[in-house]
Coordinates of C-alpha atoms in Angstrom, one line a residue:
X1 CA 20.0 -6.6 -4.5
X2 CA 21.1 -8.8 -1.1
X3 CA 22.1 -5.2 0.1
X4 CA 18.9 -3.8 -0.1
X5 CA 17.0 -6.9 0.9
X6 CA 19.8 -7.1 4.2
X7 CA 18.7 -3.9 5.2
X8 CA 15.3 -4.4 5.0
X9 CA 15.6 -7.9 7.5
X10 CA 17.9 -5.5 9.8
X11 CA 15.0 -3.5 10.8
X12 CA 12.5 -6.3 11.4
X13 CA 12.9 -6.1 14.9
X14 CA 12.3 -2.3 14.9
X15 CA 8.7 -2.8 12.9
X16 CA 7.3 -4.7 15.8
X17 CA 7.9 -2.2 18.5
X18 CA 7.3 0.8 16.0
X19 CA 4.0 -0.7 14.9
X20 CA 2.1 0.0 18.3
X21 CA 3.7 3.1 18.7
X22 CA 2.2 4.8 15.5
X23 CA -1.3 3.0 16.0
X24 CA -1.0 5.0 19.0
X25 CA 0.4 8.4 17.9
X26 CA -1.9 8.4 14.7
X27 CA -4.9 7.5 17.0
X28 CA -4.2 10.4 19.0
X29 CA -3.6 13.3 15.7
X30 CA -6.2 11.4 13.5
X31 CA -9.7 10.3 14.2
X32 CA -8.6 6.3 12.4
X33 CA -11.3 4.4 11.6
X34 CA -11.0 0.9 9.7
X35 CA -13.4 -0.9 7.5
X36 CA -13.4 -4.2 6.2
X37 CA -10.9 -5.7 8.2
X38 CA -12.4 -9.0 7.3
X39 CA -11.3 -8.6 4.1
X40 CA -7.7 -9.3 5.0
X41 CA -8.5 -12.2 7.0
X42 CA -9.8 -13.7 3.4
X43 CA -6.3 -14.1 2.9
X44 CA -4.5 -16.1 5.5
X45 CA -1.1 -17.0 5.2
X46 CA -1.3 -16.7 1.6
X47 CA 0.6 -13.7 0.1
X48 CA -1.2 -10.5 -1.3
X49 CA -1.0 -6.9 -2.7
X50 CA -2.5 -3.9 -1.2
X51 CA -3.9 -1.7 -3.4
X52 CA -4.9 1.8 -2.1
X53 CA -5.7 5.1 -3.3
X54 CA -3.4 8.2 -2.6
X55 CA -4.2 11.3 -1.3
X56 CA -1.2 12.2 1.5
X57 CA 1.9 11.4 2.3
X58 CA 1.4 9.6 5.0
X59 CA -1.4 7.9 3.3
X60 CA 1.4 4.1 4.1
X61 CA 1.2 4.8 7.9
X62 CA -2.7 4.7 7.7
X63 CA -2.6 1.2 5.8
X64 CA 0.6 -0.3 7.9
X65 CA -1.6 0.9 11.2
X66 CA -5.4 0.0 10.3
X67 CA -3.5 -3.5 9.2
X68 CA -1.8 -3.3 12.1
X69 CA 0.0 -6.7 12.8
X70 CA 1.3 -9.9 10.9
X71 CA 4.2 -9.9 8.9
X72 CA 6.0 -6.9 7.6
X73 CA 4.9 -5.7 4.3
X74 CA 7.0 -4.5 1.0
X75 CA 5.6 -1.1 0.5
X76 CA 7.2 0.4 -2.6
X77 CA 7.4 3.9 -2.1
X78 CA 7.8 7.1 -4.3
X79 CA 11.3 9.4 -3.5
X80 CA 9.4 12.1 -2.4
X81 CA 7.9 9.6 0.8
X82 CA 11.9 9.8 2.0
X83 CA 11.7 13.4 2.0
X84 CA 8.8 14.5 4.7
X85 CA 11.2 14.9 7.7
X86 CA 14.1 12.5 9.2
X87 CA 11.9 10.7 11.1
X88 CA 9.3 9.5 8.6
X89 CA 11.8 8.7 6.1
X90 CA 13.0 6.1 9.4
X91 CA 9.5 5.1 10.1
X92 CA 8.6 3.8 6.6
X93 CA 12.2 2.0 5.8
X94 CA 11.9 0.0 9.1
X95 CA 7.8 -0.5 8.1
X96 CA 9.2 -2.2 4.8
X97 CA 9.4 0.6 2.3
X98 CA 11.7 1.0 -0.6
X99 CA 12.3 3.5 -3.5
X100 CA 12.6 1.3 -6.7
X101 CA 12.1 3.0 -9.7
X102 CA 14.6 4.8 -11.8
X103 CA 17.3 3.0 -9.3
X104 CA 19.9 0.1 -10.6
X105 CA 18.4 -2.1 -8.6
X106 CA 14.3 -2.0 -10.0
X107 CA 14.3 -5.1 -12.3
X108 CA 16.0 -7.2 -9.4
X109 CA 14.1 -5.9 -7.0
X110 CA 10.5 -6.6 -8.3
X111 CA 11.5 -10.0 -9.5
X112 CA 12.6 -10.5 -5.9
X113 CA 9.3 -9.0 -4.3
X114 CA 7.1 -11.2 -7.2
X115 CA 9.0 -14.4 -5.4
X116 CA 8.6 -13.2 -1.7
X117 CA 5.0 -12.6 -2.6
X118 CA 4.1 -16.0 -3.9
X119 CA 6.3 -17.0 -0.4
X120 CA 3.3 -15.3 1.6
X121 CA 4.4 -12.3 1.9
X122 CA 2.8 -9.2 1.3
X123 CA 3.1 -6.1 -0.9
X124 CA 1.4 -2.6 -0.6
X125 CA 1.4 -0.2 -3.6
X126 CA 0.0 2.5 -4.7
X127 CA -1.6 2.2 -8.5
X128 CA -2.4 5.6 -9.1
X129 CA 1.7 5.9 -9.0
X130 CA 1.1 9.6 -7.6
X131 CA -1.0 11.5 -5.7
X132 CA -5.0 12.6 -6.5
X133 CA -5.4 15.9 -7.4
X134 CA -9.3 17.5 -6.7
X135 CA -10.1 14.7 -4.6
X136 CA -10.6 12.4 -8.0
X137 CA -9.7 9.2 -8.8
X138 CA -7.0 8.7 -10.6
X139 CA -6.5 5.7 -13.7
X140 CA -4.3 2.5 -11.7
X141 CA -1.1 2.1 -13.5
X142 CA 0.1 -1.1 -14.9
X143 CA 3.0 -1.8 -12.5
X144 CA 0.4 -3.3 -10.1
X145 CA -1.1 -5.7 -12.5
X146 CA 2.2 -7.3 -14.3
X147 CA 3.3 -8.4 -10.7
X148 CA -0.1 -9.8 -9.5
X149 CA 0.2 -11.3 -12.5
X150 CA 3.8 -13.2 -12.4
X151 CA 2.8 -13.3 -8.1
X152 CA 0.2 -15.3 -8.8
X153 CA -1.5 -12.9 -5.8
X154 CA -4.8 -11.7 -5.1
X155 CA -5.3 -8.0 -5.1
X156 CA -6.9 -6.8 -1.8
X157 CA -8.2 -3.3 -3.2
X158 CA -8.0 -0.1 -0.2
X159 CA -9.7 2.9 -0.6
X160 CA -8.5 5.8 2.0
X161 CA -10.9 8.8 2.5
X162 CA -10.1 12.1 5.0
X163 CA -13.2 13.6 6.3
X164 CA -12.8 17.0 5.3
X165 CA -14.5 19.6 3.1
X166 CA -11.7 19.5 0.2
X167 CA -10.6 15.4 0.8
X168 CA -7.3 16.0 2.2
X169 CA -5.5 15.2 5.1
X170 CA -5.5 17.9 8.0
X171 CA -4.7 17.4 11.5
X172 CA -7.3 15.9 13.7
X173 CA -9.3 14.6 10.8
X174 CA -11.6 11.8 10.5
X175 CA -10.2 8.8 8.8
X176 CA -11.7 6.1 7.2
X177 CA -9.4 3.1 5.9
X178 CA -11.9 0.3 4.0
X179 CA -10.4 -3.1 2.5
X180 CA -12.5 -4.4 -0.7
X181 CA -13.1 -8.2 -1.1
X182 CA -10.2 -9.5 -2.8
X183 CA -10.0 -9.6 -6.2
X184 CA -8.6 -13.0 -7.0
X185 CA -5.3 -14.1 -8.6
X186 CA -6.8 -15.9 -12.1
X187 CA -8.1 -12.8 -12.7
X188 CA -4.5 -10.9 -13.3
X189 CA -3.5 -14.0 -15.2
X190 CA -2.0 -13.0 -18.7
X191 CA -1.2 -14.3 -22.1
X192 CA 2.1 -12.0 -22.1
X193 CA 3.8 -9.4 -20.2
X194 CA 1.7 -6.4 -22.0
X195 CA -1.9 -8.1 -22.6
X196 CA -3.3 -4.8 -22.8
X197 CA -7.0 -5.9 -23.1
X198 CA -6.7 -7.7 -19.5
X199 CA -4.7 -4.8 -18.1
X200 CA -7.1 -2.3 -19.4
X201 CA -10.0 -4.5 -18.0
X202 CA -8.5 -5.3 -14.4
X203 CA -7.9 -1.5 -14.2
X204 CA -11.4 -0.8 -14.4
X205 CA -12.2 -3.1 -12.1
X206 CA -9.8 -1.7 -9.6
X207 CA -11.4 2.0 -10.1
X208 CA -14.7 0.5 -9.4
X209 CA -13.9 -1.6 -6.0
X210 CA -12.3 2.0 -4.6
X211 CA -15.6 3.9 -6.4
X212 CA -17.9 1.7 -4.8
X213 CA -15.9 2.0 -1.1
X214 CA -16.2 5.5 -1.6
X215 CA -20.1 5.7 -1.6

């Protein structure tokens, strides 16, 4: 666990000059647009988790940009995000992301990022745990919810949305990046680990912060 939390505070100095250079690179493929901003600025130095939707691959450079400065996120990120091209996979480990599940190191991990969070520090998921298929909406898993839940965190829900006729990412595209009014803490609160009526409920409420975002 100290490994993979060393490496991380290796590349801190990297994020900062990185940072400016995609908001600048991605402004130039992409058309970015951000909504909401003042949304994040609910949260001040307390921490937070990001909740977006997933459509692309790259959908973690269009949050880390439209965010834009502050402290480094967590970003936990699917294998398959370390496997676009060389320089990507660079990109998102010096922006904060990590591949944690299925490795040794998961439980540790999370119960490190749960105590960085309540530090003030942020996280940025991804609840649908893959990506949408047909341009819909896919159910939030629970991962997101256990750790708002022992965080202590508010939820800052993110819908993404790519201006084109099928919803996907294409070069040159408009998009839109819009932060939801948080969804606070005592709401994720639980009676145990699995309390499925609050998780069902708080998933629900997720779908309908990115549905309404989406109108």
């Amino acid at each position: 666990l100290g490994d993979v939390y060393k490496r991380q505070e290796g590349q801190m100095i990297l994020y900062y000059i990185l940072v400016p250079l995609a908001w600048l690179v991605f402004h130039i493929g992409f058309r970015v647009r951000c909504e909401g901003r003042e949304n994040l600025k609910k949260i001040g130095t307390k921490g937070c988790i990001i909740a977006p939707n997933h459509i692309s691959a790259i959908d973690p450079v269009f949050v880390i940009i439209t965010r834009f400065w502050g402290r480094r996120m967590i970003v936990f990120a699917k294998k398959e995000l370390f496997e676009i091209n060389a320089f990507l996979s660079w990109f998102f480990r010096c922006a904060g992301a990590m591949c944690v599940r299925g490795t040794k190191e998961e439980a540790a991990v999370i119960d490190e990022t749960v105590a960085r969070c309540q530090n003030g520090e942020s996280l940025l998921i991804f609840p649908e745990g893959t990506r949408e298929k047909d341009g819909k909406l896919l159910p939030p898993k629970s991962g997101l919810f256990v750790i708002a839940a022992e965080a202590g965190v508010d939820v800052v829900p993110c819908r993404i949305l790519y201006d084109t006729p099928d919803g996907k990412m294409h070069l040159f595209c408009k998009v839109r990046v819009i932060y939801g009014e948080p969804m606070p803490a005592a709401q994720f609160a639980m009676e145990g680990r699995r309390d499925t009526k609050k998780l069902r409920a708080n998933k629900q409420a997720l779908l309908d912060a990115w549905e309404k975002m989406g109108r």
